[in-house]
mmCIF file of C-alpha atoms in Angstrom:
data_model
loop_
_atom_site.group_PDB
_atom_site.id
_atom_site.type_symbol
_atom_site.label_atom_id
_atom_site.label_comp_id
_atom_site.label_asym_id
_atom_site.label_seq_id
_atom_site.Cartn_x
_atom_site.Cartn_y
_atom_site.Cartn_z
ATOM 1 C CA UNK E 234 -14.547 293.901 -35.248
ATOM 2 C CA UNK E 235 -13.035 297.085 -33.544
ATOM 3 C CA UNK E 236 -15.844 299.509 -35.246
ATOM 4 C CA UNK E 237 -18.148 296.861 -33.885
ATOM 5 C CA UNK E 238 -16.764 297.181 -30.275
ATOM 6 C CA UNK E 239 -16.920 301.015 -30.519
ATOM 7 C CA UNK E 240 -20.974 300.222 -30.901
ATOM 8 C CA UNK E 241 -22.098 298.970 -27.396
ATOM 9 C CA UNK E 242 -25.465 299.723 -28.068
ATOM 10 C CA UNK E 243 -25.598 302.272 -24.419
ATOM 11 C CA UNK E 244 -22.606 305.081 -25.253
ATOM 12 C CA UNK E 245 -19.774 303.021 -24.086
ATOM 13 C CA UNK E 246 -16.967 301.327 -25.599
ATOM 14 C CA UNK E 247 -16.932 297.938 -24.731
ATOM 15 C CA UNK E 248 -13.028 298.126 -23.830
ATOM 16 C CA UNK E 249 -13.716 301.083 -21.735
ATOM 17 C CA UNK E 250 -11.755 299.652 -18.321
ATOM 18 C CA UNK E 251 -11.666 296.387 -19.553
ATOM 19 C CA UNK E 252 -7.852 295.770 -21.243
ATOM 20 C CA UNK E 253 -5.292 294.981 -19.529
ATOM 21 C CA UNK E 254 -2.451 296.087 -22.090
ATOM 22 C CA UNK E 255 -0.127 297.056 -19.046
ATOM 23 C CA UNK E 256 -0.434 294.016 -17.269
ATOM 24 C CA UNK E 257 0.560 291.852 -20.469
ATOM 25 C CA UNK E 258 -3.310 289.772 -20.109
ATOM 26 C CA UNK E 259 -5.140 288.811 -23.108
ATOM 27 C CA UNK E 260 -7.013 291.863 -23.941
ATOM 28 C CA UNK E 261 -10.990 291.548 -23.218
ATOM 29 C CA UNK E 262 -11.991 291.945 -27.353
ATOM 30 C CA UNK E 263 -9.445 289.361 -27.992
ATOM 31 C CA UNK E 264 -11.457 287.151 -25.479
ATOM 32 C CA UNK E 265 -14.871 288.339 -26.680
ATOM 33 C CA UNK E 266 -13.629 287.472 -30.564
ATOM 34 C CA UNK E 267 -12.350 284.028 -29.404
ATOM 35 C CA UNK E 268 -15.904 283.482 -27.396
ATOM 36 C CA UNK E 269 -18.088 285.023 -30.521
ATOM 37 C CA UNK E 270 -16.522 282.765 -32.996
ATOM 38 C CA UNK E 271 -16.889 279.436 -30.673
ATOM 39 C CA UNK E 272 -20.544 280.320 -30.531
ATOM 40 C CA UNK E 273 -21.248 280.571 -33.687
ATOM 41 C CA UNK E 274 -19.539 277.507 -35.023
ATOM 42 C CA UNK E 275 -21.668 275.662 -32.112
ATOM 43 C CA UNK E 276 -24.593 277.148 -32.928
ATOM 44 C CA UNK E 277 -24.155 276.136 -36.823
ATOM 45 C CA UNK E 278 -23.242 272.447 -35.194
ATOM 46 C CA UNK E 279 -26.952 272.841 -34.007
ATOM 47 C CA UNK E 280 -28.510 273.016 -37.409
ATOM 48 C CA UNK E 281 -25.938 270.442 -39.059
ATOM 49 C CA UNK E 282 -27.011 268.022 -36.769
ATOM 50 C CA UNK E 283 -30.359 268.589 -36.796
ATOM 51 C CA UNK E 284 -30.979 269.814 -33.710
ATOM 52 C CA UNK E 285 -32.849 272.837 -34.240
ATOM 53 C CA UNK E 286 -34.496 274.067 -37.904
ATOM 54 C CA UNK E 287 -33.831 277.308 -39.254
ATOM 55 C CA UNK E 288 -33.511 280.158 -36.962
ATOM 56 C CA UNK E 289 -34.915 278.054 -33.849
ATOM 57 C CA UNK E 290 -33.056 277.231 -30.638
ATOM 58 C CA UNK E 291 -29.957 279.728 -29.691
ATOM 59 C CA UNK E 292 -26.891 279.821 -27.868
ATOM 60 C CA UNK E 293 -24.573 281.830 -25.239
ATOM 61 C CA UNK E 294 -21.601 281.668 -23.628
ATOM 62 C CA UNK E 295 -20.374 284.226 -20.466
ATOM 63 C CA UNK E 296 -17.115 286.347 -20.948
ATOM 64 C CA UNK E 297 -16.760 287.859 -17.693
ATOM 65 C CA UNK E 298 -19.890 289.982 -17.031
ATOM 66 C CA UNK E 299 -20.815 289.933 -20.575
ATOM 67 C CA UNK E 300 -22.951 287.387 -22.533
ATOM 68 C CA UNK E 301 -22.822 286.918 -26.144
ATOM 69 C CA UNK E 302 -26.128 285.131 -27.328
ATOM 70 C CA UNK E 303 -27.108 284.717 -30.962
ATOM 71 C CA UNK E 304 -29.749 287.432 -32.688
ATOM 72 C CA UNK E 305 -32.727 286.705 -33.216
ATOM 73 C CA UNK E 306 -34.103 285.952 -36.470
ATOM 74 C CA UNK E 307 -30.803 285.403 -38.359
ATOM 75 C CA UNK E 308 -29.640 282.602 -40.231
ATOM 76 C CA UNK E 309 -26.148 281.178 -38.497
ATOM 77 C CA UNK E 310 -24.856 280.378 -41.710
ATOM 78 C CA UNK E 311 -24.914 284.160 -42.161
ATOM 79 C CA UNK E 312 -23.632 285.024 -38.848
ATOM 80 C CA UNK E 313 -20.176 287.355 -39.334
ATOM 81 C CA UNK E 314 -17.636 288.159 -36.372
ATOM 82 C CA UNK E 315 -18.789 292.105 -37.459
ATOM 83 C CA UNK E 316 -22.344 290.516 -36.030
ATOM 84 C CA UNK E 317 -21.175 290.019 -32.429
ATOM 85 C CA UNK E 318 -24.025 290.404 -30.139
ATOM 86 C CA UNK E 319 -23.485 291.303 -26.084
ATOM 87 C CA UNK E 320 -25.593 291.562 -22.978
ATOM 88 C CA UNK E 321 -25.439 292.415 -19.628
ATOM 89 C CA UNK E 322 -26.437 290.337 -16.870
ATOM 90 C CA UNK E 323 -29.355 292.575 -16.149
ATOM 91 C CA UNK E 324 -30.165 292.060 -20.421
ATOM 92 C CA UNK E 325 -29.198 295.387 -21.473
ATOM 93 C CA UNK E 326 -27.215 295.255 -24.834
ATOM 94 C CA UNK E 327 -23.879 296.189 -24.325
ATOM 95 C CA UNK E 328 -22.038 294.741 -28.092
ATOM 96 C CA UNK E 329 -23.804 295.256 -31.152
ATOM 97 C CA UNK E 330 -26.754 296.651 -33.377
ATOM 98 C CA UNK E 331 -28.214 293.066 -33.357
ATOM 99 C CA UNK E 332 -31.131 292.460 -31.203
ATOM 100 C CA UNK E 333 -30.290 289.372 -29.218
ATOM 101 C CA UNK E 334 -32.714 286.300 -29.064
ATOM 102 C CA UNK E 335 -36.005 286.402 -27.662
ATOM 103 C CA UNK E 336 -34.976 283.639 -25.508
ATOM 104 C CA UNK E 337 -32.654 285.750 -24.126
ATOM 105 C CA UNK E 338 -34.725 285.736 -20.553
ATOM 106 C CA UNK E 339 -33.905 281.701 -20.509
ATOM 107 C CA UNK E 340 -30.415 282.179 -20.823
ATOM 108 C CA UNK E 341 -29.769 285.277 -18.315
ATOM 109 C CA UNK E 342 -31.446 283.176 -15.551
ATOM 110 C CA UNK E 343 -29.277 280.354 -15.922
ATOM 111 C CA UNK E 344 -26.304 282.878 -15.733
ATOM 112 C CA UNK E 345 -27.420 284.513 -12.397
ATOM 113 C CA UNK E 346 -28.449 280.969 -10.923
ATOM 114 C CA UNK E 347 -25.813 278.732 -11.144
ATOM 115 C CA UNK E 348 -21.956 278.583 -12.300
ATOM 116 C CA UNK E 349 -22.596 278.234 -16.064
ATOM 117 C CA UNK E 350 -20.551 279.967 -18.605
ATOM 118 C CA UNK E 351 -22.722 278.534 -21.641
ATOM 119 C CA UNK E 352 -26.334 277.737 -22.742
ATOM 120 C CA UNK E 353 -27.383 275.825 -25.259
ATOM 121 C CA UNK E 354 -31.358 275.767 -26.421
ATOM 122 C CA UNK E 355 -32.546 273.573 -28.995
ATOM 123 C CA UNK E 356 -35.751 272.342 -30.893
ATOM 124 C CA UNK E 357 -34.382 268.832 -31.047
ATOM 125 C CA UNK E 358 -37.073 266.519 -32.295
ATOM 126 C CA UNK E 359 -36.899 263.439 -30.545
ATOM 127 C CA UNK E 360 -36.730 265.635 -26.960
ATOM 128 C CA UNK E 361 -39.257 268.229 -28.017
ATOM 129 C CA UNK E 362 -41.485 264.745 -28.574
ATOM 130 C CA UNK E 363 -40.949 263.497 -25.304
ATOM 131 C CA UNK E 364 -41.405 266.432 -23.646
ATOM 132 C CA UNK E 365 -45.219 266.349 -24.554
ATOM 133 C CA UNK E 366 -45.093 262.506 -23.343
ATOM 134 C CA UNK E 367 -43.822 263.127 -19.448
ATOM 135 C CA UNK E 368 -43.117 265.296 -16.618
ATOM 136 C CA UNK E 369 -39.723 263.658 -16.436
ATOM 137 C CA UNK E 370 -37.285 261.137 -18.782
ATOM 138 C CA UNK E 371 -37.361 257.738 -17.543
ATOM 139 C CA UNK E 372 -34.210 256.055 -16.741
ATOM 140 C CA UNK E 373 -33.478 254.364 -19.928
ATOM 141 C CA UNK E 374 -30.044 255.377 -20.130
ATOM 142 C CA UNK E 375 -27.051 255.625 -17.251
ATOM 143 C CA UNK E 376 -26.023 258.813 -19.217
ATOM 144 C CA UNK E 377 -28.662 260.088 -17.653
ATOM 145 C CA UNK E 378 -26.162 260.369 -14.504
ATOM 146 C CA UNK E 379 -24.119 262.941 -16.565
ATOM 147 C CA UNK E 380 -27.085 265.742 -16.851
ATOM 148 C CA UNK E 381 -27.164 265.448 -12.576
ATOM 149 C CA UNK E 382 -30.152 263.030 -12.488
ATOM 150 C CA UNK E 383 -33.443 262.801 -13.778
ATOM 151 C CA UNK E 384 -34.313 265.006 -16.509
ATOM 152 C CA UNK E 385 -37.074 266.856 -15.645
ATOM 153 C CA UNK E 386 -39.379 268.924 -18.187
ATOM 154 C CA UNK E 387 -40.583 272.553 -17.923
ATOM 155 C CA UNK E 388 -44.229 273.346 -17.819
ATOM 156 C CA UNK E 389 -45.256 274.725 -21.070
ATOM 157 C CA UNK E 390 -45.196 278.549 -21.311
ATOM 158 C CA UNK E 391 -44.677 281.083 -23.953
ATOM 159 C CA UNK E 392 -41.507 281.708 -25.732
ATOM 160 C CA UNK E 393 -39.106 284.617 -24.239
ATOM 161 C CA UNK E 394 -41.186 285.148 -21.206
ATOM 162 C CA UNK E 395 -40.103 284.923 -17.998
ATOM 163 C CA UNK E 396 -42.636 282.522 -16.839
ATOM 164 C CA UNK E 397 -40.901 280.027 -18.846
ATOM 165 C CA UNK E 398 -38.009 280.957 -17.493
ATOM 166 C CA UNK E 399 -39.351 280.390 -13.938
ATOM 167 C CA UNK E 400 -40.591 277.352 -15.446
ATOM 168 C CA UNK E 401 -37.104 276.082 -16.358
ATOM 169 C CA UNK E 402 -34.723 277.129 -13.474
ATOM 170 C CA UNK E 403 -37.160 274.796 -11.056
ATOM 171 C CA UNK E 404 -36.710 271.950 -14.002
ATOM 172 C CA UNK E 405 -32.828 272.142 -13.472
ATOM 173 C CA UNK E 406 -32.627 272.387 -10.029
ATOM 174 C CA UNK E 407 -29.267 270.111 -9.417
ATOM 175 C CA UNK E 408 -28.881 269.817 -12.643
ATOM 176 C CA UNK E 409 -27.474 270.614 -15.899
ATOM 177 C CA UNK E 410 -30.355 269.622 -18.420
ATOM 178 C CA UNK E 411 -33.621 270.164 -18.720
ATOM 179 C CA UNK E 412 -36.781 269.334 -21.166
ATOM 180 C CA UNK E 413 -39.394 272.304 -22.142
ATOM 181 C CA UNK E 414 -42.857 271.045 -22.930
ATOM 182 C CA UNK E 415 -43.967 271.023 -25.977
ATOM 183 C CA UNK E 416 -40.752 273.553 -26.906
ATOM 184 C CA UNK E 417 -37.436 271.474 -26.690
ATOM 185 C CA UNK E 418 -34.297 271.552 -24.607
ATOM 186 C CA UNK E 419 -32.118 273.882 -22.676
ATOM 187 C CA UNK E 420 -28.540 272.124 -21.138
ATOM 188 C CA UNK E 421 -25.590 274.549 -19.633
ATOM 189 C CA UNK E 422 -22.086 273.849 -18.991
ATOM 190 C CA UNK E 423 -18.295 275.507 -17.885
ATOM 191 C CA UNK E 424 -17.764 275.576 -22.081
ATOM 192 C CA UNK E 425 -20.113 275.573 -25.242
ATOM 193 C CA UNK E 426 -18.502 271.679 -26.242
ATOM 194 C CA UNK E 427 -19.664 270.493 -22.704
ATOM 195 C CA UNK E 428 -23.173 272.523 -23.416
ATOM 196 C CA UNK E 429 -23.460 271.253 -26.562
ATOM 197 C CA UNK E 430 -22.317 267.734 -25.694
ATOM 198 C CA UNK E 431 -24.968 267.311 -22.722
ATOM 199 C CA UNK E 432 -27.949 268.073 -25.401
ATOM 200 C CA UNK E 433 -26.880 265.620 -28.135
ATOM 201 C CA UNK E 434 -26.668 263.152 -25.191
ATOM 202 C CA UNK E 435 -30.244 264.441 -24.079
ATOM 203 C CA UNK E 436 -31.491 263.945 -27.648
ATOM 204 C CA UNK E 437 -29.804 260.720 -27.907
ATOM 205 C CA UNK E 438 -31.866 259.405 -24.885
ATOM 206 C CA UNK E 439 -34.915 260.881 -25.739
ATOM 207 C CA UNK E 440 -34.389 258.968 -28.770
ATOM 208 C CA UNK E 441 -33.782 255.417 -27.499
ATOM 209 C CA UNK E 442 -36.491 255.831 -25.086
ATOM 210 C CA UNK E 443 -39.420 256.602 -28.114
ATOM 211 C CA UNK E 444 -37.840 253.507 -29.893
ATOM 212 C CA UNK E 445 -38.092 251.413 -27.275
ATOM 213 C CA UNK E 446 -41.417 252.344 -26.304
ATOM 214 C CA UNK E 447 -42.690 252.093 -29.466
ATOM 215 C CA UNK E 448 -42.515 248.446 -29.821
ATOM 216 C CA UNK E 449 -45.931 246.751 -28.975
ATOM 217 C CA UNK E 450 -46.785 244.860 -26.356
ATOM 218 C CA UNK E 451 -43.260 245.649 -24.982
ATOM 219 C CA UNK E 452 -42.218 248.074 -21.915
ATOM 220 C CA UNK E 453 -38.461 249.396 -21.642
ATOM 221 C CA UNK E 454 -36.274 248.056 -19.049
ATOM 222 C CA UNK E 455 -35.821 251.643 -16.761
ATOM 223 C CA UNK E 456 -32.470 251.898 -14.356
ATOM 224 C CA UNK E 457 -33.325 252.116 -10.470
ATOM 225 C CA UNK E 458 -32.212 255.350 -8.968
ATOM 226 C CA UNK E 459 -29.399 253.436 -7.175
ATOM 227 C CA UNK E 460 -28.168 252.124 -10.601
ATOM 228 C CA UNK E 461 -27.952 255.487 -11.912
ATOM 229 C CA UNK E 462 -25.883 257.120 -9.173
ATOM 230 C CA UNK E 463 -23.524 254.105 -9.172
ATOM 231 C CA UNK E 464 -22.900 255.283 -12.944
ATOM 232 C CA UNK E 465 -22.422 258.882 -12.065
ATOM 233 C CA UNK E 466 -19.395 257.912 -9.373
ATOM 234 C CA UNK E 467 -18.017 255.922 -12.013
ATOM 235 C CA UNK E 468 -18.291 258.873 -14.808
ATOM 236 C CA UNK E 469 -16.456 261.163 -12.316
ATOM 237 C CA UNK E 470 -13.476 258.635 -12.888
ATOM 238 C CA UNK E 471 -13.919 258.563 -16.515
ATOM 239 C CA UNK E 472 -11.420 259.510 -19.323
ATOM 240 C CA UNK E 473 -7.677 260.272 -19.392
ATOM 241 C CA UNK E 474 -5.884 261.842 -16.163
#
């Protein structure tokens, strides 16, 4: 990990004004190797539960003004803490020889637009379905009050471009979830297990609401928009104090 720290990828060491030794603080690295190996056990979590196949779908989490995201095109299974892979906020690689996802433009925008210190993509397969079904989930769920709302979905446009990152940012627009036609899911959150927890609930939804809708002659029961707030005030509330 420190030969990997000494290779920022533009000439500087990634320490370089960054420890705080003197002042007794965690040192940066020791924050960056705590964030690196969060991400990748979340990002194996992806594949174990099915979320995403292979190398699809990727994840991120902010460190200060750095973000680690995974590469692109490796296995997580084969992911090492040597492999630790850093951006700027303006994408410029600043940790690592790794070149970082090709979503990378999804993730950076999300960073810059709102509060979020983690991403989480995925090629879930009950959302990526719906996403090719509707411009925006239907209330089957209260839960749904936990992503900030409806869940919208992302016009379809090509991977890593920043179209579909345009695309996405007006998807989540107050809030913290969103669909990507025909493509899958992208959620954000203050931690990776908040991230990761609002796209299993995503999935989850997506799920009930293709079961339900797949019975004939039969129409789901939707929520009003009323009934879903309601739930939301009462979710603020929830768990211990």
């Amino acid at each position: 990990m420190a030969e990997q720290r000494r290779d920022t990828g533009d000439g500087r060491g990634a320490g370089d004004g960054r420890d705080a030794g003197e002042t007794g603080a965690p040192r940066a690295g020791e924050a960056l190797e705590r964030a690196w190996d969060d991400l990748v056990a979340t990002a194996r979590r992806t594949v174990t539960d099915g979320l995403v196949v292979g190398t699809s779908g990727n994840v991120s989490v902010r460190v200060g003004d750095i973000v680690l995201v995974t590469p692109t095109g490796v296995p997580y299974d084969r992911l090492t803490p040597e492999d630790l892979c850093g951006v700027s906020l303006d994408g410029r690689r600043v940790l690592g020889s790794l070149v970082p996802t090709s979503e990378l433009p999804m993730h950076l925008a999300v960073y810059r637009s709102t509060g979020a210190r983690a991403v989480v993509h995925t090629h879930a397969v009950h959302a990526t379905a719906v996403s090719t079904l509707v411009t925006e989930l239907p209330l089957v769920h209260y839960m749904t009050a936990a992503l900030g709302g409806p869940v919208r979905v992302a016009p379809y446009a090509t991977y890593g471009t920043e179209k579909l990152a345009e695309n996405m940012l007006r998807a989540l627009r107050d809030r913290t979830a969103c669909l990507l036609q025909n493509h899958g899911t992208l959620t954000h959150g203050a931690t990776l297990a908040l991230a990761y927890d609002r796209t299993a609930q995503l999935e989850w939804m997506c799920r009930v609401w293709l079961t339900a809708s797949s019975v004939p002659g039969r129409t789901p029961t939707l929520l009003t928009g009323d009934q879903v707030a309601e739930a939301g005030q009462r979710l603020k509330g929830y768990g211990q104090p």
